[in-house]
PDB file of C-alpha atoms in Angstrom:
ATOM      1  CA  UNK A   1      34.151   4.254   9.021  1.00 72.00           C
ATOM      2  CA  UNK A   2      33.412   1.797  11.792  1.00 77.00           C
ATOM      3  CA  UNK A   3      31.374   2.676  14.916  1.00 73.00           C
ATOM      4  CA  UNK A   4      34.639   2.485  17.092  1.00 75.00           C
ATOM      5  CA  UNK A   5      36.037   5.546  14.641  1.00 87.00           C
ATOM      6  CA  UNK A   6      32.996   7.710  15.040  1.00 91.00           C
ATOM      7  CA  UNK A   7      33.435  10.506  17.696  1.00 93.00           C
ATOM      8  CA  UNK A   8      31.909   9.569  21.067  1.00 92.00           C
ATOM      9  CA  UNK A   9      29.388  12.471  21.305  1.00 95.00           C
ATOM     10  CA  UNK A  10      28.579  11.907  17.653  1.00 96.00           C
ATOM     11  CA  UNK A  11      27.962   8.390  18.594  1.00 95.00           C
ATOM     12  CA  UNK A  12      26.129   9.438  21.626  1.00 96.00           C
ATOM     13  CA  UNK A  13      23.964  11.780  19.598  1.00 97.00           C
ATOM     14  CA  UNK A  14      22.935   9.085  16.932  1.00 96.00           C
ATOM     15  CA  UNK A  15      21.912   6.942  19.774  1.00 97.00           C
ATOM     16  CA  UNK A  16      19.816   9.490  21.346  1.00 98.00           C
ATOM     17  CA  UNK A  17      18.043  10.339  18.158  1.00 98.00           C
ATOM     18  CA  UNK A  18      17.543   6.782  17.064  1.00 98.00           C
ATOM     19  CA  UNK A  19      16.047   5.639  20.354  1.00 98.00           C
ATOM     20  CA  UNK A  20      13.424   8.612  19.691  1.00 98.00           C
ATOM     21  CA  UNK A  21      12.878   7.272  15.985  1.00 98.00           C
ATOM     22  CA  UNK A  22      12.249   3.884  17.571  1.00 98.00           C
ATOM     23  CA  UNK A  23       9.708   5.326  20.132  1.00 98.00           C
ATOM     24  CA  UNK A  24       8.018   7.380  17.566  1.00 98.00           C
ATOM     25  CA  UNK A  25       8.005   4.289  15.105  1.00 98.00           C
ATOM     26  CA  UNK A  26       6.128   2.341  18.022  1.00 98.00           C
ATOM     27  CA  UNK A  27       3.739   5.200  18.755  1.00 98.00           C
ATOM     28  CA  UNK A  28       2.896   4.993  15.066  1.00 98.00           C
ATOM     29  CA  UNK A  29       2.442   1.260  15.036  1.00 98.00           C
ATOM     30  CA  UNK A  30      -0.051   1.545  18.139  1.00 98.00           C
ATOM     31  CA  UNK A  31      -2.097   4.256  16.679  1.00 98.00           C
ATOM     32  CA  UNK A  32      -2.269   2.465  13.223  1.00 97.00           C
ATOM     33  CA  UNK A  33      -3.643  -0.445  15.295  1.00 98.00           C
ATOM     34  CA  UNK A  34      -5.904   1.656  16.987  1.00 98.00           C
ATOM     35  CA  UNK A  35      -7.124   3.213  13.788  1.00 98.00           C
ATOM     36  CA  UNK A  36      -8.034   0.072  12.034  1.00 97.00           C
ATOM     37  CA  UNK A  37      -9.840  -1.487  15.509  1.00 98.00           C
ATOM     38  CA  UNK A  38     -12.230   1.865  14.424  1.00 98.00           C
ATOM     39  CA  UNK A  39     -12.275   0.945  11.123  1.00 97.00           C
ATOM     40  CA  UNK A  40     -13.015  -2.461  11.709  1.00 97.00           C
ATOM     41  CA  UNK A  41     -16.156  -1.344  13.694  1.00 98.00           C
ATOM     42  CA  UNK A  42     -17.101   1.016  10.761  1.00 97.00           C
ATOM     43  CA  UNK A  43     -16.672  -2.120   8.494  1.00 97.00           C
ATOM     44  CA  UNK A  44     -18.996  -4.011  10.373  1.00 97.00           C
ATOM     45  CA  UNK A  45     -21.770  -1.463  10.591  1.00 97.00           C
ATOM     46  CA  UNK A  46     -21.659  -0.829   6.789  1.00 97.00           C
ATOM     47  CA  UNK A  47     -21.823  -4.414   6.343  1.00 97.00           C
ATOM     48  CA  UNK A  48     -24.901  -4.724   8.637  1.00 97.00           C
ATOM     49  CA  UNK A  49     -26.756  -1.900   6.881  1.00 97.00           C
ATOM     50  CA  UNK A  50     -25.348  -2.960   3.387  1.00 96.00           C
ATOM     51  CA  UNK A  51     -23.436   0.223   2.826  1.00 97.00           C
ATOM     52  CA  UNK A  52     -20.587   0.390   0.204  1.00 96.00           C
ATOM     53  CA  UNK A  53     -17.254  -0.624   1.414  1.00 96.00           C
ATOM     54  CA  UNK A  54     -15.837   2.696   0.081  1.00 96.00           C
ATOM     55  CA  UNK A  55     -17.087   6.032   0.619  1.00 96.00           C
ATOM     56  CA  UNK A  56     -15.424   8.355  -1.775  1.00 97.00           C
ATOM     57  CA  UNK A  57     -16.610  11.625  -0.559  1.00 97.00           C
ATOM     58  CA  UNK A  58     -15.413  10.716   2.968  1.00 97.00           C
ATOM     59  CA  UNK A  59     -11.987   9.889   1.521  1.00 96.00           C
ATOM     60  CA  UNK A  60     -11.742  13.079  -0.462  1.00 97.00           C
ATOM     61  CA  UNK A  61     -12.429  14.924   2.828  1.00 97.00           C
ATOM     62  CA  UNK A  62      -9.881  13.002   4.855  1.00 97.00           C
ATOM     63  CA  UNK A  63      -7.288  13.402   2.053  1.00 97.00           C
ATOM     64  CA  UNK A  64      -7.801  17.155   1.865  1.00 97.00           C
ATOM     65  CA  UNK A  65      -7.992  17.103   5.795  1.00 97.00           C
ATOM     66  CA  UNK A  66      -4.630  15.512   6.196  1.00 97.00           C
ATOM     67  CA  UNK A  67      -2.870  17.388   3.376  1.00 98.00           C
ATOM     68  CA  UNK A  68      -3.733  20.628   5.409  1.00 98.00           C
ATOM     69  CA  UNK A  69      -2.352  19.031   8.437  1.00 98.00           C
ATOM     70  CA  UNK A  70       0.656  17.860   6.606  1.00 98.00           C
ATOM     71  CA  UNK A  71       1.339  21.351   5.526  1.00 98.00           C
ATOM     72  CA  UNK A  72       1.067  22.891   9.047  1.00 98.00           C
ATOM     73  CA  UNK A  73       3.265  20.210  10.322  1.00 98.00           C
ATOM     74  CA  UNK A  74       5.916  20.980   7.644  1.00 98.00           C
ATOM     75  CA  UNK A  75       5.395  17.430   5.982  1.00 98.00           C
ATOM     76  CA  UNK A  76       5.145  17.333   2.388  1.00 98.00           C
ATOM     77  CA  UNK A  77       1.303  17.153   1.875  1.00 98.00           C
ATOM     78  CA  UNK A  78       1.855  14.577  -1.171  1.00 98.00           C
ATOM     79  CA  UNK A  79       3.364  12.057   0.870  1.00 98.00           C
ATOM     80  CA  UNK A  80       0.551  12.213   3.491  1.00 97.00           C
ATOM     81  CA  UNK A  81      -1.833  11.782   0.787  1.00 97.00           C
ATOM     82  CA  UNK A  82       0.231   8.778  -0.624  1.00 98.00           C
ATOM     83  CA  UNK A  83       0.426   7.174   2.971  1.00 97.00           C
ATOM     84  CA  UNK A  84      -3.323   7.797   3.740  1.00 96.00           C
ATOM     85  CA  UNK A  85      -4.314   6.282   0.360  1.00 97.00           C
ATOM     86  CA  UNK A  86      -2.365   3.399   1.166  1.00 97.00           C
ATOM     87  CA  UNK A  87      -4.424   3.193   4.416  1.00 97.00           C
ATOM     88  CA  UNK A  88      -7.805   3.649   2.785  1.00 96.00           C
ATOM     89  CA  UNK A  89      -7.003   1.006   0.408  1.00 97.00           C
ATOM     90  CA  UNK A  90      -6.289  -1.508   3.210  1.00 96.00           C
ATOM     91  CA  UNK A  91      -9.431  -0.156   5.273  1.00 97.00           C
ATOM     92  CA  UNK A  92     -11.574  -0.744   2.254  1.00 97.00           C
ATOM     93  CA  UNK A  93     -10.156  -4.197   1.722  1.00 96.00           C
ATOM     94  CA  UNK A  94     -11.120  -5.116   5.102  1.00 96.00           C
ATOM     95  CA  UNK A  95     -14.455  -3.607   4.583  1.00 96.00           C
ATOM     96  CA  UNK A  96     -14.722  -5.854   1.809  1.00 96.00           C
ATOM     97  CA  UNK A  97     -13.776  -8.865   3.558  1.00 96.00           C
ATOM     98  CA  UNK A  98     -15.958  -8.165   6.492  1.00 96.00           C
ATOM     99  CA  UNK A  99     -19.208  -7.787   4.069  1.00 95.00           C
ATOM    100  CA  UNK A 100     -18.198 -11.079   2.384  1.00 94.00           C
ATOM    101  CA  UNK A 101     -18.275 -12.878   5.687  1.00 91.00           C
TER     102      UNK A 101
END
């Protein structure tokens, strides 16, 4: 089925929903950029004070917190945990890079 064969009201609703998705995606990217600005500052502070790049206790707290938030938001907690683990791994990589420089 081509776009020209879709009912115009369905097509309009698809466009509306996709526009919302695009706006949310933009917000997520901007929020991640802000988060990484903060974690870069944490990385510099850790490097200055010779603290380890990883903080397993903090990471466990954050995972538990995010899983709880996900449940409250009706989002799969396992998905939220995977996403946070991916972000944490990237943050640790950044912290290690900062520490080496």
